[in-house]
Amino acid sequence: MGQKVLVFAEEKNGKLRNVSFEVLAAAKKIANGGEIASILFGLDSNEYVQALAKHGADKVFVVLDPSLTQYVTDVYKEAFIEVVKQFQPDAILIGHTPIGRDMAPKIAAALKIGLITDNIDLEVIDDKIVFTRPIYAGKAFVKKIAYDSPVFATIRPNNIAMEEADPSRSAEKITLSFSPSQDALRVKVRDVIRKASKGVDLSEAKIVISGGRGVKSKEGFEKLYEVAEILGAAVGASRGACDAEYADYSLQVGQTGKVVTPDLYIALGISGAIQHVAGMSNSKVIVAVNKDPEAPIFQIADYGIVGDLFEVLPILVDELKAL
Ligand code: FAD
């Protein structure tokens, strides 16, 4: 029987985040011909509605109020619950992003339902939705069955592939006005200070070039940016490199940093500690450069170069420039 699935569309820097389309792909696995609706807060954008429709949304709830132009947990929670009441979904999916991680438990508590977080996949078995999530920093996986109604889960970005846009699809746009309670308005965001980040967004990059403690300095990281620019890649870092102040913590990849799944991950001077691997092991192709042939990173690398990264990098730059 068809299921009604509600998903959250997230915007960042004037663009819908890829995770908005990934949760739609996840919703399709559940819907089985049922209805899929996306939620869009604070933005009356036909362009976004069309993009969501092309990736599988049958309906888009556009919720408008000045309080929704900026993320505030309680305001978003209240608006989200309004849409849940209106749409009456069988399942709700939200990206496991900083906003999703903050908002989902509050919504679950308010609706008095459970929440299954940080899933990398899902399947339907005997009419039950079975979610898969990594545990022990990605060393093992656990499967969880959802019994609540509606089923509520967060989906880790970059794991469920978004589907190709279907230009023939369209969606019904439902515009809702909304007034937050006085309680929700207690928190006011006065200013958002964005970290200046160079180039491509790390969490959505197709190519990531990451440096570890082996890069040895901030200046060393500048060389990574040079290669990143040629490749159209994002720069990442190990915690070792962040702790040593060679790179900003916003670049940290791993268990306590960002999870990336690019087509190509280049690890330079990174030992391959389990906590780092937890954030990049699902990359399609992993290339490692390390002067220690016993470095654990070589156990998961598809291609490994045993050598000094300061000798390998200039060769790489020359080769790439010659292409
Ligand atoms: P190191 O382990 O010091 O390795 C440096 C590597 O560079 C070595 O393998 C060395 O052979 C190589 N090298 C040195 N010079 C050169 C050269 N010239 N050319 C080539 N290779 C060279 N770590 C993360 O990355 N992300 C996380 O999210 C994270 N979360 C953590 C959470 C917890 C709770 C804990 C306890 C730890 C966490 N860590 C995390 C830290 C992790 O355990 C490692 O300490 C860290 O990943 C090591 O960083 P590194 O590989 O850059 O440094």
Short mmCIF file of C-alpha atoms in Angstrom, two decimals, residues 10-296:
data_model
loop_
_atom_site.label_atom_id
_atom_site.label_comp_id
_atom_site.label_asym_id
_atom_site.label_seq_id
_atom_site.Cartn_x
_atom_site.Cartn_y
_atom_site.Cartn_z
CA GLU A 10 17.19 22.50 3.35
CA GLU A 11 18.68 25.61 1.83
CA LYS A 12 22.18 26.97 2.28
CA ASN A 13 23.71 30.13 0.81
CA GLY A 14 20.86 30.56 -1.68
CA LYS A 15 20.94 26.94 -2.94
CA LEU A 16 18.95 23.85 -2.03
CA ARG A 17 21.36 21.46 -0.34
CA ASN A 18 21.88 18.09 -2.06
CA VAL A 19 20.51 16.39 1.04
CA SER A 20 17.07 17.82 0.15
CA PHE A 21 17.14 15.61 -2.96
CA GLU A 22 18.73 12.65 -1.18
CA VAL A 23 15.86 12.50 1.34
CA LEU A 24 13.46 12.55 -1.62
CA ALA A 25 15.29 9.52 -3.07
CA ALA A 26 15.00 7.84 0.34
CA ALA A 27 11.29 8.73 0.47
CA LYS A 28 10.74 7.02 -2.89
CA LYS A 29 11.97 3.75 -1.40
CA ILE A 30 9.21 3.99 1.20
CA ALA A 31 6.37 5.62 -0.72
CA ASN A 32 5.58 2.65 -2.99
CA GLY A 33 3.41 4.81 -5.19
CA GLY A 34 2.13 6.92 -2.27
CA GLU A 35 2.48 10.68 -1.95
CA ILE A 36 5.75 12.48 -1.21
CA ALA A 37 5.73 16.04 0.14
CA SER A 38 8.64 18.42 0.77
CA ILE A 39 8.69 21.23 3.29
CA LEU A 40 10.26 24.53 2.39
CA PHE A 41 10.49 27.20 5.09
CA GLY A 42 10.59 30.94 4.65
CA LEU A 43 11.17 30.97 0.88
CA ASP A 44 8.53 31.50 -1.77
CA SER A 45 10.65 30.18 -4.61
CA ASN A 46 9.04 28.53 -7.64
CA GLU A 47 12.52 27.53 -8.78
CA TYR A 48 12.99 25.47 -5.59
CA VAL A 49 9.47 23.99 -5.85
CA GLN A 50 10.22 22.87 -9.40
CA ALA A 51 13.59 21.42 -8.44
CA LEU A 52 11.95 19.40 -5.63
CA ALA A 53 9.20 18.24 -7.99
CA LYS A 54 11.74 17.05 -10.57
CA HIS A 55 13.41 14.95 -7.88
CA GLY A 56 10.21 13.29 -6.71
CA ALA A 57 8.05 15.66 -4.61
CA ASP A 58 4.32 15.47 -5.41
CA LYS A 59 3.52 18.35 -3.06
CA VAL A 60 5.63 21.17 -1.67
CA PHE A 61 4.48 22.91 1.51
CA VAL A 62 5.87 26.44 1.42
CA VAL A 63 5.56 27.85 4.92
CA LEU A 64 5.94 31.60 5.07
CA ASP A 65 6.56 33.92 7.98
CA PRO A 66 9.39 36.41 8.61
CA SER A 67 10.39 34.27 11.63
CA LEU A 68 11.30 31.41 9.27
CA THR A 69 13.93 33.21 7.20
CA GLN A 70 16.50 32.31 9.86
CA TYR A 71 16.80 28.93 11.57
CA VAL A 72 15.53 29.00 15.16
CA THR A 73 14.86 25.55 16.66
CA ASP A 74 11.50 26.18 18.32
CA VAL A 75 10.10 28.25 15.47
CA TYR A 76 11.03 25.60 12.90
CA LYS A 77 9.69 22.88 15.21
CA GLU A 78 6.30 24.57 15.47
CA ALA A 79 6.08 25.20 11.72
CA PHE A 80 7.12 21.61 11.01
CA ILE A 81 4.40 20.25 13.28
CA GLU A 82 1.80 22.40 11.48
CA VAL A 83 2.73 20.65 8.23
CA VAL A 84 2.69 17.22 9.89
CA LYS A 85 -0.86 17.94 11.12
CA GLN A 86 -1.92 19.05 7.66
CA PHE A 87 -0.26 16.23 5.64
CA GLN A 88 -0.65 13.34 8.14
CA PRO A 89 2.43 11.44 6.90
CA ASP A 90 3.21 7.77 7.50
CA ALA A 91 6.92 8.62 7.56
CA ILE A 92 9.07 11.75 8.05
CA LEU A 93 12.67 12.06 6.82
CA ILE A 94 15.10 14.87 7.61
CA GLY A 95 18.77 15.22 6.62
CA HIS A 96 21.22 14.45 9.45
CA THR A 97 22.67 17.94 9.07
CA PRO A 98 23.39 20.40 11.89
CA ILE A 99 19.84 21.78 11.50
CA GLY A 100 18.27 18.31 11.18
CA ARG A 101 20.17 17.03 14.21
CA ASP A 102 19.02 19.98 16.26
CA MET A 103 15.41 20.09 15.15
CA ALA A 104 14.43 16.41 14.81
CA PRO A 105 14.57 15.38 18.50
CA LYS A 106 12.42 18.36 19.48
CA ILE A 107 9.83 17.52 16.85
CA ALA A 108 9.86 13.85 17.92
CA ALA A 109 9.38 14.80 21.56
CA ALA A 110 6.52 17.17 20.72
CA LEU A 111 4.81 14.51 18.60
CA LYS A 112 5.58 11.83 21.23
CA ILE A 113 7.15 9.51 18.66
CA GLY A 114 10.56 7.85 18.38
CA LEU A 115 13.41 8.99 16.19
CA ILE A 116 15.98 6.84 14.39
CA THR A 117 19.00 8.99 13.67
CA ASP A 118 22.00 9.06 11.32
CA ASN A 119 20.89 6.43 8.85
CA ILE A 120 22.86 5.66 5.72
CA ASP A 121 20.24 3.47 4.07
CA LEU A 122 16.74 2.10 4.40
CA GLU A 123 14.64 -0.67 2.91
CA VAL A 124 11.09 -1.88 3.30
CA ILE A 125 10.74 -5.48 4.52
CA ASP A 126 7.29 -6.96 5.18
CA ASP A 127 5.76 -3.47 5.28
CA LYS A 128 8.23 -2.32 7.94
CA ILE A 129 10.87 0.31 7.27
CA VAL A 130 14.30 -1.00 8.22
CA PHE A 131 17.00 1.64 8.67
CA THR A 132 20.76 1.01 8.58
CA ARG A 133 23.13 3.14 10.63
CA PRO A 134 26.84 2.83 11.33
CA ILE A 135 28.10 2.23 14.87
CA TYR A 136 31.60 2.11 16.44
CA ALA A 137 32.85 4.85 14.08
CA GLY A 138 31.75 2.91 11.01
CA LYS A 139 33.25 -0.45 12.05
CA ALA A 140 29.82 -2.10 12.24
CA PHE A 141 26.27 -1.47 11.13
CA VAL A 142 23.00 -1.86 12.98
CA LYS A 143 19.57 -2.32 11.46
CA LYS A 144 16.61 -0.73 13.20
CA ILE A 145 12.94 -1.28 12.56
CA ALA A 146 10.56 1.60 13.09
CA TYR A 147 7.28 0.78 14.82
CA ASP A 148 6.01 4.31 15.54
CA SER A 149 3.47 6.14 13.47
CA PRO A 150 4.60 8.26 11.82
CA VAL A 151 8.03 6.71 11.41
CA PHE A 152 10.63 9.44 11.95
CA ALA A 153 14.29 9.28 10.91
CA THR A 154 17.27 11.37 9.91
CA ILE A 155 19.38 10.47 6.87
CA ARG A 156 23.12 11.07 6.79
CA PRO A 157 24.04 13.30 3.82
CA ASN A 158 26.00 11.85 0.87
CA ASN A 159 24.88 8.26 1.37
CA ILE A 160 21.61 7.76 -0.48
CA ALA A 161 22.20 8.88 -4.07
CA MET A 162 19.85 11.56 -5.32
CA GLU A 163 17.95 10.59 -8.44
CA GLU A 164 18.32 12.21 -11.86
CA ALA A 165 15.94 15.16 -12.26
CA ASP A 166 12.85 14.27 -14.28
CA PRO A 167 11.94 17.44 -16.22
CA SER A 168 8.42 16.16 -16.91
CA ARG A 169 7.43 16.18 -13.21
CA SER A 170 5.58 18.97 -11.43
CA ALA A 171 4.29 19.37 -7.88
CA GLU A 172 1.35 20.99 -6.16
CA LYS A 173 2.52 24.04 -4.22
CA ILE A 174 0.68 24.60 -0.96
CA THR A 175 1.44 27.91 0.69
CA LEU A 176 0.83 28.04 4.42
CA SER A 177 1.01 31.09 6.60
CA PHE A 178 2.28 30.51 10.09
CA SER A 179 2.55 32.41 13.37
CA PRO A 180 5.04 31.18 15.93
CA SER A 181 4.08 31.18 19.61
CA GLN A 182 5.59 33.78 21.94
CA ASP A 183 7.53 30.94 23.56
CA ALA A 184 9.21 30.03 20.29
CA LEU A 185 10.18 33.64 19.72
CA ARG A 186 12.19 33.82 22.95
CA VAL A 187 15.36 33.10 20.97
CA LYS A 188 16.35 35.77 18.50
CA VAL A 189 19.21 35.37 16.05
CA ARG A 190 20.92 38.74 15.86
CA ASP A 191 23.71 37.89 13.46
CA VAL A 192 25.15 34.93 11.61
CA ILE A 193 28.89 35.00 11.21
CA ARG A 194 29.88 32.63 8.46
CA LYS A 195 33.34 31.08 8.51
CA ALA A 196 35.17 32.29 5.45
CA SER A 197 35.71 29.10 3.47
CA LYS A 198 37.59 28.97 0.25
CA GLY A 199 36.20 27.26 -2.82
CA VAL A 200 33.96 24.18 -2.92
CA ASP A 201 31.67 23.12 -0.03
CA LEU A 202 33.41 20.19 1.68
CA SER A 203 30.30 18.17 2.56
CA GLU A 204 29.02 18.14 -1.03
CA ALA A 205 32.30 18.05 -3.00
CA LYS A 206 32.92 15.40 -5.67
CA ILE A 207 36.67 15.56 -5.01
CA VAL A 208 38.24 16.15 -1.59
CA ILE A 209 41.94 16.66 -0.96
CA SER A 210 42.70 16.33 2.74
CA GLY A 211 45.84 17.01 4.70
CA GLY A 212 47.01 15.60 8.00
CA ARG A 213 49.70 16.36 10.52
CA GLY A 214 52.17 15.28 7.84
CA VAL A 215 51.44 18.53 5.96
CA LYS A 216 53.37 20.18 8.81
CA SER A 217 52.19 23.81 8.55
CA LYS A 218 49.54 26.31 7.45
CA GLU A 219 51.76 27.11 4.48
CA GLY A 220 51.74 23.40 3.60
CA PHE A 221 47.94 23.58 3.42
CA GLU A 222 48.19 26.45 0.90
CA LYS A 223 49.70 23.89 -1.51
CA LEU A 224 46.60 21.75 -1.05
CA TYR A 225 44.44 24.72 -2.02
CA GLU A 226 46.52 25.09 -5.18
CA VAL A 227 45.75 21.49 -6.20
CA ALA A 228 42.12 21.85 -5.09
CA GLU A 229 41.64 24.81 -7.39
CA ILE A 230 42.93 22.89 -10.41
CA LEU A 231 40.75 19.86 -9.59
CA GLY A 232 37.64 21.80 -8.53
CA ALA A 233 38.04 20.03 -5.19
CA ALA A 234 37.32 20.94 -1.58
CA VAL A 235 40.08 20.90 1.04
CA GLY A 236 39.62 18.75 4.14
CA ALA A 237 41.81 17.97 7.13
CA SER A 238 42.42 15.40 9.83
CA ARG A 239 41.88 16.33 13.44
CA GLY A 240 45.64 16.09 13.87
CA ALA A 241 46.04 18.93 11.36
CA CYS A 242 43.25 20.97 12.99
CA ASP A 243 44.66 20.47 16.50
CA ALA A 244 48.05 21.64 15.22
CA GLU A 245 46.28 24.74 13.81
CA TYR A 246 47.32 24.03 10.23
CA ALA A 247 43.65 24.01 9.22
CA ASP A 248 40.37 25.29 10.60
CA TYR A 249 38.12 22.81 12.48
CA SER A 250 35.38 23.46 9.91
CA LEU A 251 37.52 21.35 7.54
CA GLN A 252 37.83 18.37 9.88
CA VAL A 253 36.75 15.07 8.35
CA GLY A 254 35.85 12.19 10.61
CA GLN A 255 33.80 10.91 13.48
CA THR A 256 33.67 14.30 15.17
CA GLY A 257 33.97 16.26 11.94
CA LYS A 258 32.26 16.12 8.58
CA VAL A 259 31.31 12.92 6.79
CA VAL A 260 32.24 13.05 3.13
CA THR A 261 31.58 10.58 0.30
CA PRO A 262 33.25 12.11 -2.75
CA ASP A 263 34.10 10.27 -5.95
CA LEU A 264 37.77 10.86 -5.15
CA TYR A 265 39.38 11.36 -1.71
CA ILE A 266 43.07 12.22 -1.62
CA ALA A 267 44.67 11.81 1.83
CA LEU A 268 48.05 13.48 2.25
CA GLY A 269 50.09 12.85 5.39
CA ILE A 270 47.14 11.30 7.22
CA SER A 271 47.78 8.15 9.25
CA GLY A 272 44.26 6.76 8.85
CA ALA A 273 43.06 6.59 12.47
CA ILE A 274 39.65 4.94 12.85
CA GLN A 275 38.05 8.27 13.80
CA HIS A 276 39.27 9.83 10.54
CA VAL A 277 38.29 6.84 8.43
CA ALA A 278 34.74 7.03 9.87
CA GLY A 279 34.29 10.27 7.93
CA MET A 280 35.67 9.24 4.53
CA SER A 281 35.66 5.46 4.10
CA ASN A 282 32.59 5.57 1.84
CA SER A 283 34.47 7.66 -0.76
CA LYS A 284 34.39 5.92 -4.15
CA VAL A 285 38.16 6.07 -4.79
CA ILE A 286 40.73 6.74 -2.06
CA VAL A 287 44.28 7.81 -2.87
CA ALA A 288 46.78 8.05 0.00
CA VAL A 289 50.23 9.57 0.14
CA ASN A 290 52.21 8.69 3.25
CA LYS A 291 55.87 8.16 3.87
CA ASP A 292 55.18 5.29 6.29
CA PRO A 293 54.37 2.10 4.35
CA GLU A 294 52.68 0.70 7.50
CA ALA A 295 50.26 3.64 7.85
CA PRO A 296 46.72 2.26 8.35
#
